[in-house]
Short mmCIF file of C-alpha atoms and ligand atoms in Angstrom, two decimals:
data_model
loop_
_atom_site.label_atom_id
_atom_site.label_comp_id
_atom_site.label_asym_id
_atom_site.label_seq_id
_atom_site.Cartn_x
_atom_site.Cartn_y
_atom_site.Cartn_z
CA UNK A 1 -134.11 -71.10 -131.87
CA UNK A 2 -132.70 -71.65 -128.08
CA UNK A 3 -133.06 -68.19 -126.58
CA UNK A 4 -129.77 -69.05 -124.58
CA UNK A 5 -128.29 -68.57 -128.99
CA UNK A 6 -125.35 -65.58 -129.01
CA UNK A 7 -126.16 -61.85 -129.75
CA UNK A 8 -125.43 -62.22 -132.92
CA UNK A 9 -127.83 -65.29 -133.90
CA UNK A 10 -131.02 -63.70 -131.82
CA UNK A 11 -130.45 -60.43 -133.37
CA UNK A 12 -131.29 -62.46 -136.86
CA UNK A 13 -133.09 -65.28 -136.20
CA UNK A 14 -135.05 -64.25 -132.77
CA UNK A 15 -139.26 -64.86 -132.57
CA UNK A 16 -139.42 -65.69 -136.37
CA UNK A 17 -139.87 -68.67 -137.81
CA UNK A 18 -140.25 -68.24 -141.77
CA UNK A 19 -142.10 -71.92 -142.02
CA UNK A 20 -145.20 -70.00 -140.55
CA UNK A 21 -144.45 -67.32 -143.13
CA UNK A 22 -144.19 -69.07 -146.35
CA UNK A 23 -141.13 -69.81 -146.23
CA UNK A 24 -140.22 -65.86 -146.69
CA UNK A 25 -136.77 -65.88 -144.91
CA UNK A 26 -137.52 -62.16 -144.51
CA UNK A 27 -140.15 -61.07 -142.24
CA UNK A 28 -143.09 -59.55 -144.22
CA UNK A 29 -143.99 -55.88 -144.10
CA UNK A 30 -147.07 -55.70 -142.94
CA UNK A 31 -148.23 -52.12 -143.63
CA UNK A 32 -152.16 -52.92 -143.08
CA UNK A 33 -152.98 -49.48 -140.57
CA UNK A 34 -156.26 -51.82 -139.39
CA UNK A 35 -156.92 -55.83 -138.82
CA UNK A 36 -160.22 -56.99 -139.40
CA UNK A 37 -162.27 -58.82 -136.30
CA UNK A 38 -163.63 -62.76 -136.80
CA UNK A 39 -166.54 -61.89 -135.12
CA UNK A 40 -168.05 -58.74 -133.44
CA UNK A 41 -167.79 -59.99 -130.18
CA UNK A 42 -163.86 -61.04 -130.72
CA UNK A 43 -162.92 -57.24 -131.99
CA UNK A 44 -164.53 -56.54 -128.32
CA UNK A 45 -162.82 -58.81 -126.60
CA UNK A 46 -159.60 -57.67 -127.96
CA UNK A 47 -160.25 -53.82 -126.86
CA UNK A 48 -161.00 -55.32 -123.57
CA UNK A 49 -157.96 -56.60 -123.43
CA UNK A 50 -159.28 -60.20 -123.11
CA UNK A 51 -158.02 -61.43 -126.42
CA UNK A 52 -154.55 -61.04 -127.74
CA UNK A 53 -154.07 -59.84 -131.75
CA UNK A 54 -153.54 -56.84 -133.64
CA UNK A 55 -156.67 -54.44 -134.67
CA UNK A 56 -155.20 -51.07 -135.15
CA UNK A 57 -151.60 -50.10 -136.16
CA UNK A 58 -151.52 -47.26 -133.61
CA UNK A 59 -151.42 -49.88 -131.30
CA UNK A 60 -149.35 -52.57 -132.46
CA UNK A 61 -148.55 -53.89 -135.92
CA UNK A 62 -146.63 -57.86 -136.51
CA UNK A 63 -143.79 -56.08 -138.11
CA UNK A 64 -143.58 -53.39 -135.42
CA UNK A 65 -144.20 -56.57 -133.17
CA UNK A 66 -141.26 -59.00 -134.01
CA UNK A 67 -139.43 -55.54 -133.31
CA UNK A 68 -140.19 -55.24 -130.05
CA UNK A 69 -139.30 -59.00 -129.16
CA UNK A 70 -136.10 -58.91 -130.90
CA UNK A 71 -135.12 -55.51 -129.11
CA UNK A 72 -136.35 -57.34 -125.64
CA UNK A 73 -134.16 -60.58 -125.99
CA UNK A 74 -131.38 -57.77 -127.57
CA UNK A 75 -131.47 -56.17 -124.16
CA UNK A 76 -132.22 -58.91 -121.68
CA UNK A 77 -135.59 -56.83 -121.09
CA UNK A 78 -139.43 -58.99 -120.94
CA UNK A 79 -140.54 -56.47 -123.53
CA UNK A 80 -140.33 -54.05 -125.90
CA UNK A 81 -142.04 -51.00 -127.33
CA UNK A 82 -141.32 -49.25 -130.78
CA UNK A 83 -141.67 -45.98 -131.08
CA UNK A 84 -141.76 -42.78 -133.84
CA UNK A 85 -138.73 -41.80 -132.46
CA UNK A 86 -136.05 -41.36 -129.67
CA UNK A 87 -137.94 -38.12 -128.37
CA UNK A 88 -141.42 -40.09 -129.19
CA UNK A 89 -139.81 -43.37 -126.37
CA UNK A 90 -138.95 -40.87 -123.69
CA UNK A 91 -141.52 -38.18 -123.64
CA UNK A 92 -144.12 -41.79 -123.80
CA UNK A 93 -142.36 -42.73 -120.93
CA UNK A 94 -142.33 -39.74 -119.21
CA UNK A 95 -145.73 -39.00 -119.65
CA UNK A 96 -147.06 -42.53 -118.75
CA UNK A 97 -145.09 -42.51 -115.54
CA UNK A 98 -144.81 -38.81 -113.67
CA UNK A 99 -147.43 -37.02 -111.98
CA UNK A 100 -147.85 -33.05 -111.47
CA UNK A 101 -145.67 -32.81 -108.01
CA UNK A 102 -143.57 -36.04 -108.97
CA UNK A 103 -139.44 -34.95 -109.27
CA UNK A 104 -137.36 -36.40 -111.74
CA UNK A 105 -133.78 -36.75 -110.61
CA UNK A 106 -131.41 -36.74 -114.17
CA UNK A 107 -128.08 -36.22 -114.60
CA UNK A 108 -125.96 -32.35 -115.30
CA UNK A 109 -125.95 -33.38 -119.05
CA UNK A 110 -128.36 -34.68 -121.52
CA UNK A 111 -128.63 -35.01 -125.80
CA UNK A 112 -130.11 -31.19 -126.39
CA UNK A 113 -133.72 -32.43 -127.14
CA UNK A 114 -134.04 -34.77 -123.96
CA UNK A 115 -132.90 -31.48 -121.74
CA UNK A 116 -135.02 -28.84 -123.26
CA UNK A 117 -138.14 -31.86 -123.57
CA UNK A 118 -137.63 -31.71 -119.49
CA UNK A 119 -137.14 -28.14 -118.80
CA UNK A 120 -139.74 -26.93 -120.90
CA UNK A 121 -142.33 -30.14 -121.28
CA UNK A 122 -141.93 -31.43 -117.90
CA UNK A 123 -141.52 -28.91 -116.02
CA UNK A 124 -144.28 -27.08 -117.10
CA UNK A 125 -146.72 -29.83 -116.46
CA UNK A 126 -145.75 -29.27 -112.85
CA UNK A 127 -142.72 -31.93 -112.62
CA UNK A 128 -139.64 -31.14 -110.29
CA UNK A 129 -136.59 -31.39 -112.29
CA UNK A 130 -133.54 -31.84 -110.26
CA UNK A 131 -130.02 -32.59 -112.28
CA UNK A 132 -126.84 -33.97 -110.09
CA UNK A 133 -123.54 -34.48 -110.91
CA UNK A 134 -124.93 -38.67 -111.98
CA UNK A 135 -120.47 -39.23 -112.33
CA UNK A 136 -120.53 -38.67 -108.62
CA UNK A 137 -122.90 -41.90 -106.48
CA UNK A 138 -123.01 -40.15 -103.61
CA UNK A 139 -124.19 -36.72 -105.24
CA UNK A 140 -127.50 -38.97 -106.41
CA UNK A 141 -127.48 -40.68 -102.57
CA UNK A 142 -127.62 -37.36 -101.66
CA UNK A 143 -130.23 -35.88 -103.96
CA UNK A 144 -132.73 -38.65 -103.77
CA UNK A 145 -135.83 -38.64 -101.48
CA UNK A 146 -139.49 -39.63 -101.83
CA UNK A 147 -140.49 -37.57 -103.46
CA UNK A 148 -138.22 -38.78 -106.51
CA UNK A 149 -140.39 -41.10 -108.78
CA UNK A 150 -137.48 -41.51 -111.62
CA UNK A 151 -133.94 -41.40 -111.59
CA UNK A 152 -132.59 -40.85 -115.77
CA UNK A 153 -129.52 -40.20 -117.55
CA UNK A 154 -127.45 -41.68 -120.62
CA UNK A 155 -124.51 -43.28 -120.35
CA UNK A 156 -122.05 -42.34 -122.39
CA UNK A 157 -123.69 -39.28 -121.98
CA UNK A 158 -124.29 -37.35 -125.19
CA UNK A 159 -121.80 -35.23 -126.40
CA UNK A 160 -119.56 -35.14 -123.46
CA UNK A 161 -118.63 -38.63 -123.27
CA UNK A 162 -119.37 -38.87 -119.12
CA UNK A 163 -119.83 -42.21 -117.63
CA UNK A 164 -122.71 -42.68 -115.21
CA UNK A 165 -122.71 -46.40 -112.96
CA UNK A 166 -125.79 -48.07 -113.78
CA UNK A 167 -125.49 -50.50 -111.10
CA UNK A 168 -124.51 -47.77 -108.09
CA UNK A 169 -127.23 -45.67 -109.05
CA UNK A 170 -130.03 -47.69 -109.43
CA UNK A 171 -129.42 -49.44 -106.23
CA UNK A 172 -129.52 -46.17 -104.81
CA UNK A 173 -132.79 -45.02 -106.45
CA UNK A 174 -134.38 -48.30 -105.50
CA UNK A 175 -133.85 -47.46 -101.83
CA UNK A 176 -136.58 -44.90 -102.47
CA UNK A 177 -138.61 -46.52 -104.77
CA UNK A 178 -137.50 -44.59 -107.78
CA UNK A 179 -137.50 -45.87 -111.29
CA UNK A 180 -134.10 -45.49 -113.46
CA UNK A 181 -134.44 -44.98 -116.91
CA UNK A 182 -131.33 -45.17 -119.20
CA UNK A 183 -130.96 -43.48 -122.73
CA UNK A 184 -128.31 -46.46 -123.99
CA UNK A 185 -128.28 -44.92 -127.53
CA UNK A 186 -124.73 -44.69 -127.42
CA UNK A 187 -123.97 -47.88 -126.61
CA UNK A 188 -126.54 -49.98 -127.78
CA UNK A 189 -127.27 -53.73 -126.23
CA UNK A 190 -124.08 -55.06 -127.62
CA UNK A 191 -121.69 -52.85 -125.89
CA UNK A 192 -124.51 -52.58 -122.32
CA UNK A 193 -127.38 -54.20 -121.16
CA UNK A 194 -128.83 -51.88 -118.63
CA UNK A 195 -131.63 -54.05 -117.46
CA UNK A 196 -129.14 -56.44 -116.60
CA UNK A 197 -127.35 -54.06 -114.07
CA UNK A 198 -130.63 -52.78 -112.31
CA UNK A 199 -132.34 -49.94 -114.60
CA UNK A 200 -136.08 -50.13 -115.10
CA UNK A 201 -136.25 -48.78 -118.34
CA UNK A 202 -134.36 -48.50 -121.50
CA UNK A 203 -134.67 -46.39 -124.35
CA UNK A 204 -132.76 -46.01 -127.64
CA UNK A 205 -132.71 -43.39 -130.46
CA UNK A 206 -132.56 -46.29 -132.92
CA UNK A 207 -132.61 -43.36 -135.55
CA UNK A 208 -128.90 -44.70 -134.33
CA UNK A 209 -126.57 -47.88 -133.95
CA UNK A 210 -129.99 -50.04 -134.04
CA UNK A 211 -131.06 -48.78 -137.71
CA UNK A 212 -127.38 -48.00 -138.60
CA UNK A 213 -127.64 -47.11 -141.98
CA UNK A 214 -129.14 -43.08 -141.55
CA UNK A 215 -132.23 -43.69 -143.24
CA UNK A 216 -135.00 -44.07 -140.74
CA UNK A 217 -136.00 -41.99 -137.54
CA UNK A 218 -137.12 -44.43 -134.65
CA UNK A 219 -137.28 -44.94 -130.85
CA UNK A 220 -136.91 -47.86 -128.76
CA UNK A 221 -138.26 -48.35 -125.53
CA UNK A 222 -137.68 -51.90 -123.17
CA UNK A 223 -138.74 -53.15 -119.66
CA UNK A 224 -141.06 -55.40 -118.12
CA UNK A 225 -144.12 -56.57 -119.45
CA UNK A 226 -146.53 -54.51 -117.50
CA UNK A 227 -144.81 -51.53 -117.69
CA UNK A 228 -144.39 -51.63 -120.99
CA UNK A 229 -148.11 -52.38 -122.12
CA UNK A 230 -149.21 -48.95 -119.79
CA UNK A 231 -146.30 -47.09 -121.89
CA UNK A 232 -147.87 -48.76 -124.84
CA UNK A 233 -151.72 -47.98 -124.22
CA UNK A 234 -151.31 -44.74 -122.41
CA UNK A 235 -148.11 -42.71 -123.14
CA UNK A 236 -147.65 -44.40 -127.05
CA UNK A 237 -151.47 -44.65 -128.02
CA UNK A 238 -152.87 -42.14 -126.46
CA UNK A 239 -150.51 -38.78 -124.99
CA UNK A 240 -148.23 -38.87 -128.06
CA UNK A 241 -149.69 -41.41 -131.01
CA UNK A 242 -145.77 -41.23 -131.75
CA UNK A 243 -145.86 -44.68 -133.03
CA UNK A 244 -143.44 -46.65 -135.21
CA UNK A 245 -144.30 -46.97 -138.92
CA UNK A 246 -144.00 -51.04 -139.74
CA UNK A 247 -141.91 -49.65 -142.79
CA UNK A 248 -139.22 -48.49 -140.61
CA UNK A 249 -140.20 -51.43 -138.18
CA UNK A 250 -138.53 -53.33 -140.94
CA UNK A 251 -135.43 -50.92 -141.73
CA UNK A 252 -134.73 -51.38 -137.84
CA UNK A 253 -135.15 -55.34 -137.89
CA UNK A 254 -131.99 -55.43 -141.28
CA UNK A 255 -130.11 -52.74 -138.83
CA UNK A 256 -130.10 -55.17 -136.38
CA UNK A 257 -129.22 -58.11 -138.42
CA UNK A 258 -125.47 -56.78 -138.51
CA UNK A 259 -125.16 -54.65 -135.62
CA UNK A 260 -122.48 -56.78 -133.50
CA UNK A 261 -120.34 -56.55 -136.77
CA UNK A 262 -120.87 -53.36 -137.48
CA UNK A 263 -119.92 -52.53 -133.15
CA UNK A 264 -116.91 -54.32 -134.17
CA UNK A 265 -115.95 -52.11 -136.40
CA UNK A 266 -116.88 -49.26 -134.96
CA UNK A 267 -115.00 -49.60 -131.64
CA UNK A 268 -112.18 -50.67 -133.44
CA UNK A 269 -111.60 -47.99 -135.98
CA UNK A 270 -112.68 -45.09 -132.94
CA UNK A 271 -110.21 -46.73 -130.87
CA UNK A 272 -107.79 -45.96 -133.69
CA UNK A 273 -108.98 -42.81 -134.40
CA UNK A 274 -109.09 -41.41 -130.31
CA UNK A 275 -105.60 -42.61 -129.63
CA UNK A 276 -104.65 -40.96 -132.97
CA UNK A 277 -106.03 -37.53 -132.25
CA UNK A 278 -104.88 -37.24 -128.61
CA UNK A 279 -101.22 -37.71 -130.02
CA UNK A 280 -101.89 -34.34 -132.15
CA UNK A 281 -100.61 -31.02 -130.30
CA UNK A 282 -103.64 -29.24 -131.38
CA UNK A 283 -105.63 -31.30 -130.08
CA UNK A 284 -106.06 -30.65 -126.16
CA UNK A 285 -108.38 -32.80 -124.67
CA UNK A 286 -110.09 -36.20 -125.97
CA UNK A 287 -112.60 -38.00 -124.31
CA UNK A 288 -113.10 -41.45 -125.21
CA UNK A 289 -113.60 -44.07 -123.02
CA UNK A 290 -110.67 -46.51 -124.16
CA UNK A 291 -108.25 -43.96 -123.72
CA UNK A 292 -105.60 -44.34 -120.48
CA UNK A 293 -106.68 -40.46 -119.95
CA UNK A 294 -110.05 -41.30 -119.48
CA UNK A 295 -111.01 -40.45 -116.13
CA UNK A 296 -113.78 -43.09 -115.47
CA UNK A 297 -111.97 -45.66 -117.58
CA UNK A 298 -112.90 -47.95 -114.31
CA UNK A 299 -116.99 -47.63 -114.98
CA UNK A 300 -116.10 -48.35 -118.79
CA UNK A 301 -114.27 -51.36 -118.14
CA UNK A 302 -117.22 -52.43 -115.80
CA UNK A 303 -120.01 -51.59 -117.58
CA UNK A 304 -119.14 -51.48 -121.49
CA UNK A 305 -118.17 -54.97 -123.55
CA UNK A 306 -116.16 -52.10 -125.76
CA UNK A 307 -115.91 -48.12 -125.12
CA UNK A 308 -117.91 -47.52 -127.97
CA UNK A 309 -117.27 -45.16 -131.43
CA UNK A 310 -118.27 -41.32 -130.02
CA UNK A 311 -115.33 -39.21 -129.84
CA UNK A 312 -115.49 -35.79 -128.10
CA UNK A 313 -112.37 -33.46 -128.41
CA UNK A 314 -111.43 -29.66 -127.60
CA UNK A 315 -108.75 -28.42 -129.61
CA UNK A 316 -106.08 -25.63 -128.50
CA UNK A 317 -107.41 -23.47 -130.64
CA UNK A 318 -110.99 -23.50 -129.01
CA UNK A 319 -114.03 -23.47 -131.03
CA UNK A 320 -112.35 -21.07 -133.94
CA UNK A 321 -110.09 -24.27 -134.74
CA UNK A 322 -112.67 -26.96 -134.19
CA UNK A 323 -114.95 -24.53 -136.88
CA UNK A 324 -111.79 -24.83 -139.27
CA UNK A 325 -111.41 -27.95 -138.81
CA UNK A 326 -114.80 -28.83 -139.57
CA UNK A 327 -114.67 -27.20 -142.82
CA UNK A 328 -111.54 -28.37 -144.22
CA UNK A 329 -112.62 -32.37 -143.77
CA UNK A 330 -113.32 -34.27 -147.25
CA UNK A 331 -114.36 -37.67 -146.17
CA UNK A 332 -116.59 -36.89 -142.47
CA UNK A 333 -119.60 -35.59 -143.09
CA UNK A 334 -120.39 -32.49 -141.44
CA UNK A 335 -123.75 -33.58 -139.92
CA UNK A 336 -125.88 -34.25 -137.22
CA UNK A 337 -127.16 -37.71 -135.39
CA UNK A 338 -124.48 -40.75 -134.87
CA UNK A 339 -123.82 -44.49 -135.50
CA UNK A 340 -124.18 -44.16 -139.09
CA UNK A 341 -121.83 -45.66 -142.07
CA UNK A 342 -120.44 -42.25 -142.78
CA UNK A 343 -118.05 -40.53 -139.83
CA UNK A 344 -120.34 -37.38 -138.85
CA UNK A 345 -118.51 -34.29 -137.04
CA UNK A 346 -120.83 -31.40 -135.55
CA UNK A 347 -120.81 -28.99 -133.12
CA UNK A 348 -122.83 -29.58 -129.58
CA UNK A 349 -122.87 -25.47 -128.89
CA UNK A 350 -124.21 -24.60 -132.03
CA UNK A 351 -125.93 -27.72 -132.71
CA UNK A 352 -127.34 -30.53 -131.26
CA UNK A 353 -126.84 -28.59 -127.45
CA UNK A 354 -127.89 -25.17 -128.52
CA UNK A 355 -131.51 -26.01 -126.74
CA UNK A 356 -129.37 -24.92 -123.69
CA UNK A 357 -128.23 -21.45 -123.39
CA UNK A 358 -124.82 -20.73 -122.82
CA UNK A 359 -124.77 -20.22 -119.22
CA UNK A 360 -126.78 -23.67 -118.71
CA UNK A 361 -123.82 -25.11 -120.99
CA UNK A 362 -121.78 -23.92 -118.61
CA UNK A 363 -123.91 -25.37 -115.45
CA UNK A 364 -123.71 -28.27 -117.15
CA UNK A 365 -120.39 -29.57 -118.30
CA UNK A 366 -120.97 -28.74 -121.41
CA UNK A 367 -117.71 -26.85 -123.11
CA UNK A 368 -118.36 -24.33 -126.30
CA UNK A 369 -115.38 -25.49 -127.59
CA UNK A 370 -116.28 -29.71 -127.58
CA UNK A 371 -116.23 -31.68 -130.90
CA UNK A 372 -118.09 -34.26 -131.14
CA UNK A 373 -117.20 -37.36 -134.07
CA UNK A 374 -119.33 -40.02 -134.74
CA UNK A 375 -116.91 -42.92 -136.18
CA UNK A 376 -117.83 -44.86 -139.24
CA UNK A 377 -117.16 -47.53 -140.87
CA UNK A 378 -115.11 -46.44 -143.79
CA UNK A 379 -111.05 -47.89 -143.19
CA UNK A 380 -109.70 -46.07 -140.33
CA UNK A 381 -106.69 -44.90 -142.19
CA UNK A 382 -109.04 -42.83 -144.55
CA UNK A 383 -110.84 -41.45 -141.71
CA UNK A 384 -107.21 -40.20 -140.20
CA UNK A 385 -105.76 -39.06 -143.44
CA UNK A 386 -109.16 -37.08 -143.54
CA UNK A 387 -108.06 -35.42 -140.20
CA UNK A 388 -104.77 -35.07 -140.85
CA UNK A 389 -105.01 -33.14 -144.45
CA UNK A 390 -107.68 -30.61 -142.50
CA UNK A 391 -104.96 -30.26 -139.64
CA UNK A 392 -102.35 -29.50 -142.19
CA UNK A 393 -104.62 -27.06 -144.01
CA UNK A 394 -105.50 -25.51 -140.98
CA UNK A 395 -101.67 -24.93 -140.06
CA UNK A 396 -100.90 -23.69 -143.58
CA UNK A 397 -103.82 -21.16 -143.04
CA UNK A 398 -102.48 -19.89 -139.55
CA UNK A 399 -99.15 -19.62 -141.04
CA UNK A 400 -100.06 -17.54 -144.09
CA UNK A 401 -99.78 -13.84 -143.89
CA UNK A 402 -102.93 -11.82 -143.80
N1 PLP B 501 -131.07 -39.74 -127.05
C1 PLP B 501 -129.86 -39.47 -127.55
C2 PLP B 501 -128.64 -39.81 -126.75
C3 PLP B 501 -129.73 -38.85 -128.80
O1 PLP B 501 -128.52 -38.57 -129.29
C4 PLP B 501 -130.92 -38.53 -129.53
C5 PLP B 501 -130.84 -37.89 -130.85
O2 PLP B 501 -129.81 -37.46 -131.29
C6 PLP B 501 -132.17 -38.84 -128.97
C7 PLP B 501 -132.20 -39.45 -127.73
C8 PLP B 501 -133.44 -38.51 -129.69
O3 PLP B 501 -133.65 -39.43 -130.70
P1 PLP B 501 -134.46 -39.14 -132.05
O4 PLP B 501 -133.68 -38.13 -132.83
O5 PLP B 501 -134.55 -40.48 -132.71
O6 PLP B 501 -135.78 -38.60 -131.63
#
């Protein structure tokens, strides 16, 4: 297959070719944790590094392997790494790259893990961390010096739906030889490609979109070649071990299959949904990047195919009516994580954000108040109706007397 094929067709048919596989038009799982040498001398040669193959599954794996190609081409990227998880891909990264004395330049707010990873991993290994307003280009122009060795942030940043320019700001960190890193777990290679606008690095919780189905916990990681095999023989192998299990190699590889369908979807029915809620009076704020109201609806258009299926939304009521709310839904799932089947609601504050006290949710943008919805891909009427009945319950209960 022509690697110049559509999204679509590489995400199925990409570095496989079943004839050399018995005809299996499924890749095999190949859960084999060692590979045996030929010869002495060529199990030698391969921890050398002067002979390519597979000898231990800490290291790489063919399932794992077909993985990483497919999540290259996905991306636009030379390679790919799979990892244990989304925190196993960035603190490898992390770790491979920065130096005691190094400063890492990220943006005001990050998913609750990535932020506490950095202010109490990094930072105590002697990293700088600086965080800047990443919505504002000249705020990073500003901020960035030689001493900055990576420039990171997600975009659409997790929960608060901000926007940050991939191209802008890793022209700007180039200027000082800084690497960008993007978290593009919200998006996912179908809706960005941020090695395509100038990042470095890319890394996915494809616990996510990428698996799609809520059943495996993975991490992604893509760049160039080198790069990638240091991440892979220093940060993977050896700081972390957090490597991929070719089981869940293999849930990721049928996630992918029918991820631009499932985007589709997605962006559709959370398109719906956003425009939807921001037409309810208790609702007073949504942030969605197809929305008019969106205030960087201009980087969205850019940067983004679609604006994606993660709703954030404050309601009048503050967090006392999102609570209610939360507990009087049938069909969402109160839950955790994103980019499943099943619409998940939660609770950044109390939740996936409570890593950050409440004063640094206040430094950083992120309100006590803020919703977060994960769209599905059940019909989008259902999801409303779902809404709607826990609205109306929740005005019935205001209403009663006490
Ligand atoms: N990045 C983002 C944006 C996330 O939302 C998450 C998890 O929710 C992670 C990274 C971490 O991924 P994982 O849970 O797979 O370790």
């Amino acid at each position: 297959m022509k690697n110049t094929a559509g999204f679509a067709t590489r995400a199925i048919h990409h570095a496989y070719d079943p004839m050399s596989h018995e005809g299996a038009l499924t890749p095999p799982l190949h859960l084999s944790s060692t590979f045996v040498f030929e010869t002495a001398d060529a199990g030698a040669e391969m921890f050398a590094g002067a002979r390519e193959g597979h000898f231990y599954s800490r290291i790489s794996n063919p399932t794992t392997d077909l993985l990483e190609q497919r999540i290259a081409t996905l991306e636009g990227a030379e390679a790919g790494l799979a990892l244990a998880s989304g925190m196993g891909a960035i603190s490898a990264a992390l770790w491979t790259i920065l130096s005691p004395g190094d400063e890492l330049i990220t943006d005001k707010t990050l998913y609750g893990c990535t932020f506490a990873f950095m202010r109490h991993g990094l930072a105590k290994w002697g990293v700088t961390i600086t965080h800047v307003d990443m919505t504002d280009v000249q705020a990073v122009s500003a901020a960035v010096s030689d001493k900055t060795k990576v420039v990171y942030f997600e975009t659409p940043a997790n929960p608060n739906m901000r926007l940050v320019d991939i191209a802008g700001v890793s022209e700007i960190a180039h200027t000082v030889g800084a690497q960008v890193i993007v978290d593009n777990t919200y998006a996912t290679p179908y809706l960005t490609q941020p090695i395509t606008l100038g990042a470095d690095l890319v890394l996915h919780s494809a616990t996510k979109y990428l698996g799609g189905h809520g059943d495996v916990v993975a991490g992604l990681l893509v760049g160039r070649a080198e790069q990638i095999a240091e991440i892979r023989l220093v940060g993977m192998k050896d700081m972390t071990g957090s490597v991929m299990a070719p089981f869940n190699a293999m849930l990721i590889l049928r996630g992918l299959k029918t991820l631009a369908l499932r985007m589709e979807r997605h962006c559709s029915t959370a398109h719906q949904v956003a425009t939807w809620l921001e037409a309810q009076p208790v609702v007073s704020k949504v942030y969605y990047p197809g929305l008019e109201s969106f205030a960087q609806q201009d980087i969205a258009t850019r940067q983004m195919v679609k604006p994606g299926a993660m709703i954030a939304f404050e309601m009048t009521g503050g967090y006392a009516m999102g609570k209610a709310l939360m507990d009087h839904l049938s069909l969402i799932m109160r839950a955790v994580s994103l980019g499943d089947a099943e619409s998940l609601i939660q609770h950044p504050a109390s939740m996936t954000h409570s890593t950050y006290t409440p004063q640094e949710r206040a430094a950083h943008g992120i309100s006590e108040g803020l919703v977060r919805l994960s769209i599905g891909l059940e019909d989008a009427d259902d999801i409303i109706a779902d809404l709607g009945q826990a609205l109306v319950a929740i005005a019935d209960k205001q209403a009663a007397p006490a």
